Amino acid sequence: MTDAEWTEVRSAMPVPAWLLKQGGRPEAHCHREMLDAVRYLVDNGVKWMALPVDFPYWRAVYDFFRRWRTYDYVRELHERLRRTARKRAGRNAESSAGIIDSQSVDASETVGQDSRGYDGGKSRDGRKRHILTDTEGLLLEVTVTTADVHDSKAAPALLETFMDQPGRLLKLVWVDSAYQGPALAKAFARHGVRIEVVRRSDGQRGFVVLARRWVVERTLSWLSRSRRLNRDHERRPDHHQQMVWWAATIRLSRRMAGDAPRWPEKRPGRLPRARA
């Protein structure tokens, strides 16, 4: 994490209870070191025990990850960063429109049979992550199910989890043709959210950019750049869900700090040598 990125993240960090004089003991490691360690694991896909020695001991990093999972701190951090990013873009902090889609990933041998399934449409044996994004592609909510759960069955729970938080302004959601059915329509109507299905035109073949739906597809590709998400290695579904939030936070903080990776010719001081 660069200094510019840490400046953005530090201002949005949840404040520990001991700093607010509300109990607990001070942590033994610097928060920046711990965040860097977890981000390294998510971004590079290494095992916990394979963390480089430059970081704190792997068990301490894992305990930090579990503590943040328990209190859902990484989601809180992402939401604060998202609101700040939207305000800087001249938009309302809360989105009134969103897009829903899902992505199936294969599971490794560490995933038990009780939390994995087979997606016949995508030929994936593992889990499925369902995400809700705003119109800029920023993550709003994520749930993780077995891969055999149909999109229309998981969408109501996804919406309920998001709308249960105070201050939500969501009124419109774009989806594909898989998101249909009375149960789904009833769940969305209960919160006053309208569904708009974006379909492919008749006779279209091959790859076609579909209005609104390309935004969430791009977000899924952003998340897949974190190697920990290319394959599901988590024994628990909630750990996989946390990994998605961490990957989204990495992408968002880099974007806000202007530190997104660039090609060598666009990076000052790292130009390729001219050929003789």
mmCIF file of C-alpha atoms in Angstrom:
data_model
loop_
_atom_site.group_PDB
_atom_site.id
_atom_site.type_symbol
_atom_site.label_atom_id
_atom_site.label_comp_id
_atom_site.label_asym_id
_atom_site.label_seq_id
_atom_site.Cartn_x
_atom_site.Cartn_y
_atom_site.Cartn_z
ATOM 1 C CA MET A 1 0.000 0.000 0.000
ATOM 2 C CA THR A 2 1.488 3.336 -1.056
ATOM 3 C CA ASP A 3 1.493 6.410 1.178
ATOM 4 C CA ALA A 4 -1.235 8.034 -0.933
ATOM 5 C CA GLU A 5 -3.381 4.936 -0.633
ATOM 6 C CA TRP A 6 -2.788 4.661 3.108
ATOM 7 C CA THR A 7 -3.921 8.273 3.513
ATOM 8 C CA GLU A 8 -7.263 7.365 1.928
ATOM 9 C CA VAL A 9 -7.652 4.151 3.913
ATOM 10 C CA ARG A 10 -6.557 5.582 7.250
ATOM 11 C CA SER A 11 -9.203 8.308 7.207
ATOM 12 C CA ALA A 12 -11.921 5.651 6.700
ATOM 13 C CA MET A 13 -10.605 3.054 9.150
ATOM 14 C CA PRO A 14 -12.908 1.849 11.951
ATOM 15 C CA VAL A 15 -11.632 3.157 15.294
ATOM 16 C CA PRO A 16 -10.698 0.391 17.803
ATOM 17 C CA ALA A 17 -12.535 0.430 21.122
ATOM 18 C CA TRP A 18 -9.353 0.902 23.146
ATOM 19 C CA LEU A 19 -8.640 4.164 21.341
ATOM 20 C CA LEU A 20 -12.104 5.387 22.320
ATOM 21 C CA LYS A 21 -11.449 4.400 25.968
ATOM 22 C CA GLN A 22 -14.180 1.762 25.733
ATOM 23 C CA GLY A 23 -12.156 -1.219 26.886
ATOM 24 C CA GLY A 24 -9.872 -3.742 25.332
ATOM 25 C CA ARG A 25 -6.103 -3.676 25.047
ATOM 26 C CA PRO A 26 -3.919 -1.991 22.395
ATOM 27 C CA GLU A 27 -3.038 -4.172 19.435
ATOM 28 C CA ALA A 28 0.499 -5.483 19.165
ATOM 29 C CA HIS A 29 0.959 -4.685 15.474
ATOM 30 C CA CYS A 30 0.571 -1.611 13.302
ATOM 31 C CA HIS A 31 -2.730 -1.526 11.427
ATOM 32 C CA ARG A 32 -0.985 -0.630 8.187
ATOM 33 C CA GLU A 33 1.228 -3.729 8.445
ATOM 34 C CA MET A 34 -1.786 -5.932 9.109
ATOM 35 C CA LEU A 35 -3.776 -4.457 6.230
ATOM 36 C CA ASP A 36 -0.810 -4.867 3.907
ATOM 37 C CA ALA A 37 -0.453 -8.513 4.924
ATOM 38 C CA VAL A 38 -4.120 -9.386 4.317
ATOM 39 C CA ARG A 39 -4.156 -7.428 1.044
ATOM 40 C CA TYR A 40 -1.011 -9.274 -0.078
ATOM 41 C CA LEU A 41 -2.680 -12.615 0.603
ATOM 42 C CA VAL A 42 -5.885 -11.653 -1.243
ATOM 43 C CA ASP A 43 -4.106 -10.044 -4.186
ATOM 44 C CA ASN A 44 -1.492 -12.776 -4.697
ATOM 45 C CA GLY A 45 -3.441 -15.826 -3.572
ATOM 46 C CA VAL A 46 -0.817 -17.291 -1.216
ATOM 47 C CA LYS A 47 -1.494 -19.541 1.745
ATOM 48 C CA TRP A 48 -1.685 -18.002 5.211
ATOM 49 C CA MET A 49 1.456 -19.834 6.280
ATOM 50 C CA ALA A 50 3.265 -18.650 3.145
ATOM 51 C CA LEU A 51 3.103 -14.936 3.999
ATOM 52 C CA PRO A 52 6.562 -13.345 3.570
ATOM 53 C CA VAL A 53 8.616 -12.777 6.712
ATOM 54 C CA ASP A 54 8.424 -9.008 6.103
ATOM 55 C CA PHE A 55 4.889 -9.138 7.491
ATOM 56 C CA PRO A 56 3.879 -9.986 11.064
ATOM 57 C CA TYR A 57 3.622 -13.661 11.999
ATOM 58 C CA TRP A 58 0.961 -15.334 9.862
ATOM 59 C CA ARG A 59 -1.095 -16.477 12.842
ATOM 60 C CA ALA A 60 -1.376 -12.887 14.096
ATOM 61 C CA VAL A 61 -2.477 -11.775 10.616
ATOM 62 C CA TYR A 62 -5.074 -14.544 10.465
ATOM 63 C CA ASP A 63 -6.422 -13.568 13.896
ATOM 64 C CA PHE A 64 -6.682 -9.980 12.635
ATOM 65 C CA PHE A 65 -8.616 -11.211 9.582
ATOM 66 C CA ARG A 66 -10.976 -13.236 11.778
ATOM 67 C CA ARG A 67 -11.556 -10.317 14.141
ATOM 68 C CA TRP A 68 -12.450 -8.051 11.222
ATOM 69 C CA ARG A 69 -14.746 -10.787 9.889
ATOM 70 C CA THR A 70 -16.548 -11.041 13.223
ATOM 71 C CA TYR A 71 -17.323 -7.321 13.347
ATOM 72 C CA ASP A 72 -17.637 -6.885 9.551
ATOM 73 C CA TYR A 73 -15.025 -4.135 9.603
ATOM 74 C CA VAL A 74 -13.840 -4.598 6.019
ATOM 75 C CA ARG A 75 -17.356 -4.033 4.726
ATOM 76 C CA GLU A 76 -17.596 -0.895 6.868
ATOM 77 C CA LEU A 77 -14.249 0.301 5.493
ATOM 78 C CA HIS A 78 -15.372 -0.287 1.909
ATOM 79 C CA GLU A 79 -18.676 1.525 2.449
ATOM 80 C CA ARG A 80 -16.898 4.575 3.842
ATOM 81 C CA LEU A 81 -14.497 4.628 0.902
ATOM 82 C CA ARG A 82 -17.376 4.144 -1.547
ATOM 83 C CA ARG A 83 -19.371 7.042 -0.120
ATOM 84 C CA THR A 84 -16.312 9.284 -0.273
ATOM 85 C CA ALA A 85 -15.569 8.268 -3.869
ATOM 86 C CA ARG A 86 -19.144 8.960 -4.953
ATOM 87 C CA LYS A 87 -19.179 12.378 -3.265
ATOM 88 C CA ARG A 88 -15.936 13.326 -5.012
ATOM 89 C CA ALA A 89 -17.574 12.404 -8.301
ATOM 90 C CA GLY A 90 -20.429 14.802 -7.507
ATOM 91 C CA ARG A 91 -22.940 12.065 -6.779
ATOM 92 C CA ASN A 92 -25.116 11.133 -3.828
ATOM 93 C CA ALA A 93 -23.321 9.044 -1.225
ATOM 94 C CA GLU A 94 -25.973 6.319 -1.564
ATOM 95 C CA SER A 95 -26.914 4.870 -4.922
ATOM 96 C CA SER A 96 -30.528 4.825 -6.145
ATOM 97 C CA ALA A 97 -29.850 2.267 -8.896
ATOM 98 C CA GLY A 98 -27.827 -0.920 -9.085
ATOM 99 C CA ILE A 99 -27.051 -4.056 -11.072
ATOM 100 C CA ILE A 100 -27.103 -7.679 -9.881
ATOM 101 C CA ASP A 101 -25.204 -10.641 -11.291
ATOM 102 C CA SER A 102 -23.404 -13.772 -10.133
ATOM 103 C CA GLN A 103 -20.192 -15.663 -10.790
ATOM 104 C CA SER A 104 -19.465 -19.350 -10.186
ATOM 105 C CA VAL A 105 -15.959 -20.492 -9.230
ATOM 106 C CA ASP A 106 -14.441 -23.926 -8.775
ATOM 107 C CA ALA A 107 -13.687 -24.988 -5.212
ATOM 108 C CA SER A 108 -10.480 -26.617 -4.045
ATOM 109 C CA GLU A 109 -10.249 -29.718 -1.862
ATOM 110 C CA THR A 110 -10.440 -27.569 1.280
ATOM 111 C CA VAL A 111 -14.123 -26.793 0.603
ATOM 112 C CA GLY A 112 -16.424 -29.385 2.146
ATOM 113 C CA GLN A 113 -19.299 -31.089 0.346
ATOM 114 C CA ASP A 114 -21.828 -29.369 2.591
ATOM 115 C CA SER A 115 -20.942 -25.924 1.197
ATOM 116 C CA ARG A 116 -20.315 -26.651 -2.485
ATOM 117 C CA GLY A 117 -22.488 -27.542 -5.458
ATOM 118 C CA TYR A 118 -22.370 -28.032 -9.216
ATOM 119 C CA ASP A 119 -23.413 -25.294 -11.635
ATOM 120 C CA GLY A 120 -24.449 -27.160 -14.779
ATOM 121 C CA GLY A 121 -24.690 -24.006 -16.863
ATOM 122 C CA LYS A 122 -21.106 -22.948 -16.173
ATOM 123 C CA SER A 123 -19.702 -26.437 -15.479
ATOM 124 C CA ARG A 124 -18.337 -25.277 -12.132
ATOM 125 C CA ASP A 125 -18.084 -27.410 -9.004
ATOM 126 C CA GLY A 126 -17.859 -25.039 -6.081
ATOM 127 C CA ARG A 127 -19.517 -21.858 -4.899
ATOM 128 C CA LYS A 128 -21.266 -18.886 -6.438
ATOM 129 C CA ARG A 129 -20.858 -15.256 -5.397
ATOM 130 C CA HIS A 130 -23.814 -12.940 -5.993
ATOM 131 C CA ILE A 131 -23.023 -9.233 -6.102
ATOM 132 C CA LEU A 132 -24.924 -5.957 -6.239
ATOM 133 C CA THR A 133 -23.092 -2.909 -7.607
ATOM 134 C CA ASP A 134 -23.943 0.724 -8.221
ATOM 135 C CA THR A 135 -23.933 2.260 -11.709
ATOM 136 C CA GLU A 136 -20.177 2.900 -11.456
ATOM 137 C CA GLY A 137 -19.412 -0.714 -10.653
ATOM 138 C CA LEU A 138 -18.632 -0.176 -6.964
ATOM 139 C CA LEU A 139 -19.622 -3.095 -4.770
ATOM 140 C CA LEU A 140 -22.768 -2.605 -2.684
ATOM 141 C CA GLU A 141 -23.430 -6.109 -1.372
ATOM 142 C CA VAL A 142 -22.251 -9.699 -1.786
ATOM 143 C CA THR A 143 -23.531 -13.098 -0.688
ATOM 144 C CA VAL A 144 -21.963 -16.524 -1.242
ATOM 145 C CA THR A 145 -23.933 -19.710 -1.896
ATOM 146 C CA THR A 146 -23.286 -23.152 -3.315
ATOM 147 C CA ALA A 147 -22.889 -23.089 -7.089
ATOM 148 C CA ASP A 148 -26.139 -24.986 -7.687
ATOM 149 C CA VAL A 149 -28.311 -22.207 -6.207
ATOM 150 C CA HIS A 150 -30.206 -20.408 -8.969
ATOM 151 C CA ASP A 151 -29.685 -16.658 -9.307
ATOM 152 C CA SER A 152 -33.362 -15.895 -8.700
ATOM 153 C CA LYS A 153 -33.253 -17.823 -5.389
ATOM 154 C CA ALA A 154 -30.236 -15.918 -4.036
ATOM 155 C CA ALA A 155 -31.244 -12.408 -5.157
ATOM 156 C CA PRO A 156 -33.919 -11.826 -2.459
ATOM 157 C CA ALA A 157 -31.449 -12.568 0.353
ATOM 158 C CA LEU A 158 -28.889 -10.323 -1.339
ATOM 159 C CA LEU A 159 -31.372 -7.456 -1.456
ATOM 160 C CA GLU A 160 -32.585 -8.049 2.108
ATOM 161 C CA THR A 161 -29.030 -7.889 3.448
ATOM 162 C CA PHE A 162 -28.384 -4.616 1.664
ATOM 163 C CA MET A 163 -31.696 -2.912 2.429
ATOM 164 C CA ASP A 164 -31.558 -3.827 6.131
ATOM 165 C CA GLN A 165 -28.922 -1.120 6.590
ATOM 166 C CA PRO A 166 -30.264 2.383 7.370
ATOM 167 C CA GLY A 167 -30.176 5.141 4.780
ATOM 168 C CA ARG A 168 -30.536 2.992 1.653
ATOM 169 C CA LEU A 169 -32.010 4.762 -1.393
ATOM 170 C CA LEU A 170 -32.110 1.888 -3.891
ATOM 171 C CA LYS A 171 -35.116 2.150 -6.228
ATOM 172 C CA LEU A 172 -34.095 0.390 -9.460
ATOM 173 C CA VAL A 173 -32.074 -2.745 -10.212
ATOM 174 C CA TRP A 174 -31.046 -4.020 -13.654
ATOM 175 C CA VAL A 175 -30.761 -7.797 -14.049
ATOM 176 C CA ASP A 176 -30.549 -10.461 -16.735
ATOM 177 C CA SER A 177 -33.305 -12.850 -17.737
ATOM 178 C CA ALA A 178 -32.418 -15.356 -14.978
ATOM 179 C CA TYR A 179 -33.807 -13.045 -12.306
ATOM 180 C CA GLN A 180 -37.507 -13.748 -12.632
ATOM 181 C CA GLY A 181 -40.232 -15.392 -10.574
ATOM 182 C CA PRO A 182 -42.972 -14.476 -8.067
ATOM 183 C CA ALA A 183 -40.801 -14.957 -4.963
ATOM 184 C CA LEU A 184 -38.142 -12.583 -6.275
ATOM 185 C CA ALA A 185 -40.691 -10.002 -7.439
ATOM 186 C CA LYS A 186 -42.395 -10.096 -4.034
ATOM 187 C CA ALA A 187 -39.106 -9.544 -2.188
ATOM 188 C CA PHE A 188 -38.198 -6.559 -4.343
ATOM 189 C CA ALA A 189 -41.696 -5.069 -4.136
ATOM 190 C CA ARG A 190 -41.558 -5.219 -0.344
ATOM 191 C CA HIS A 191 -38.713 -2.715 -0.400
ATOM 192 C CA GLY A 192 -40.150 -0.633 -3.241
ATOM 193 C CA VAL A 193 -37.371 -1.625 -5.641
ATOM 194 C CA ARG A 194 -38.220 -1.957 -9.320
ATOM 195 C CA ILE A 195 -36.618 -4.661 -11.490
ATOM 196 C CA GLU A 196 -35.696 -4.031 -15.113
ATOM 197 C CA VAL A 197 -34.583 -7.032 -17.167
ATOM 198 C CA VAL A 198 -31.958 -6.311 -19.835
ATOM 199 C CA ARG A 199 -32.271 -8.892 -22.602
ATOM 200 C CA ARG A 200 -30.267 -9.721 -25.667
ATOM 201 C CA SER A 201 -31.911 -8.799 -28.947
ATOM 202 C CA ASP A 202 -33.334 -11.648 -30.988
ATOM 203 C CA GLY A 203 -30.843 -13.032 -33.469
ATOM 204 C CA GLN A 204 -27.724 -11.655 -31.748
ATOM 205 C CA ARG A 205 -24.765 -14.007 -31.690
ATOM 206 C CA GLY A 206 -21.375 -13.854 -30.063
ATOM 207 C CA PHE A 207 -20.219 -11.207 -27.624
ATOM 208 C CA VAL A 208 -22.486 -8.174 -27.341
ATOM 209 C CA VAL A 209 -22.176 -5.292 -24.872
ATOM 210 C CA LEU A 210 -25.511 -5.061 -23.069
ATOM 211 C CA ALA A 211 -26.679 -1.804 -21.521
ATOM 212 C CA ARG A 212 -26.087 -1.593 -17.752
ATOM 213 C CA ARG A 213 -25.197 -5.270 -17.437
ATOM 214 C CA TRP A 214 -21.644 -4.653 -18.654
ATOM 215 C CA VAL A 215 -20.987 -2.630 -15.476
ATOM 216 C CA VAL A 216 -21.434 -5.561 -13.105
ATOM 217 C CA GLU A 217 -19.563 -7.856 -15.504
ATOM 218 C CA ARG A 218 -16.624 -5.456 -15.333
ATOM 219 C CA THR A 219 -16.763 -5.520 -11.535
ATOM 220 C CA LEU A 220 -16.615 -9.320 -11.570
ATOM 221 C CA SER A 221 -13.524 -9.127 -13.779
ATOM 222 C CA TRP A 222 -11.973 -6.595 -11.373
ATOM 223 C CA LEU A 223 -12.553 -8.969 -8.475
ATOM 224 C CA SER A 224 -11.070 -11.881 -10.417
ATOM 225 C CA ARG A 225 -7.771 -10.011 -10.698
ATOM 226 C CA SER A 226 -7.249 -10.890 -7.030
ATOM 227 C CA ARG A 227 -5.825 -14.396 -7.250
ATOM 228 C CA ARG A 228 -7.425 -15.529 -4.012
ATOM 229 C CA LEU A 229 -10.782 -15.310 -5.819
ATOM 230 C CA ASN A 230 -9.780 -17.198 -8.972
ATOM 231 C CA ARG A 231 -10.531 -20.404 -7.094
ATOM 232 C CA ASP A 232 -12.350 -20.913 -3.822
ATOM 233 C CA HIS A 233 -9.957 -22.080 -1.106
ATOM 234 C CA GLU A 234 -12.008 -21.016 1.922
ATOM 235 C CA ARG A 235 -13.416 -23.666 4.231
ATOM 236 C CA ARG A 236 -16.208 -21.296 5.287
ATOM 237 C CA PRO A 237 -18.525 -19.376 2.934
ATOM 238 C CA ASP A 238 -18.326 -16.264 5.131
ATOM 239 C CA HIS A 239 -14.540 -16.257 4.686
ATOM 240 C CA HIS A 240 -15.016 -16.270 0.924
ATOM 241 C CA GLN A 241 -17.446 -13.381 1.299
ATOM 242 C CA GLN A 242 -14.844 -11.454 3.284
ATOM 243 C CA MET A 243 -12.259 -12.097 0.577
ATOM 244 C CA VAL A 244 -14.593 -10.458 -1.948
ATOM 245 C CA TRP A 245 -14.884 -7.376 0.276
ATOM 246 C CA TRP A 246 -11.100 -7.230 0.666
ATOM 247 C CA ALA A 247 -10.598 -7.493 -3.111
ATOM 248 C CA ALA A 248 -13.155 -4.733 -3.711
ATOM 249 C CA THR A 249 -11.449 -2.521 -1.107
ATOM 250 C CA ILE A 250 -8.061 -3.003 -2.773
ATOM 251 C CA ARG A 251 -9.464 -1.932 -6.122
ATOM 252 C CA LEU A 252 -11.340 1.054 -4.684
ATOM 253 C CA SER A 253 -8.488 2.397 -2.555
ATOM 254 C CA ARG A 254 -6.089 2.222 -5.512
ATOM 255 C CA ARG A 255 -8.601 4.033 -7.650
ATOM 256 C CA MET A 256 -9.083 6.797 -5.092
ATOM 257 C CA ALA A 257 -5.345 7.263 -4.614
ATOM 258 C CA GLY A 258 -4.639 7.169 -8.359
ATOM 259 C CA ASP A 259 -2.277 4.237 -7.845
ATOM 260 C CA ALA A 260 -3.799 1.762 -10.287
ATOM 261 C CA PRO A 261 -1.140 -0.374 -12.064
ATOM 262 C CA ARG A 262 -0.054 1.065 -15.401
ATOM 263 C CA TRP A 263 2.006 -0.089 -18.331
ATOM 264 C CA PRO A 264 5.757 0.738 -18.112
ATOM 265 C CA GLU A 265 5.614 3.457 -20.762
ATOM 266 C CA LYS A 266 3.050 5.326 -18.656
ATOM 267 C CA ARG A 267 5.062 5.168 -15.415
ATOM 268 C CA PRO A 268 7.659 7.945 -14.954
ATOM 269 C CA GLY A 269 11.161 6.653 -14.291
ATOM 270 C CA ARG A 270 10.378 3.143 -15.550
ATOM 271 C CA LEU A 271 10.568 3.629 -19.291
ATOM 272 C CA PRO A 272 11.982 0.709 -21.297
ATOM 273 C CA ARG A 273 15.458 1.171 -22.660
ATOM 274 C CA ALA A 274 15.734 2.250 -26.285
ATOM 275 C CA ARG A 275 17.070 -0.340 -28.659
ATOM 276 C CA ALA A 276 20.471 0.317 -30.183
#
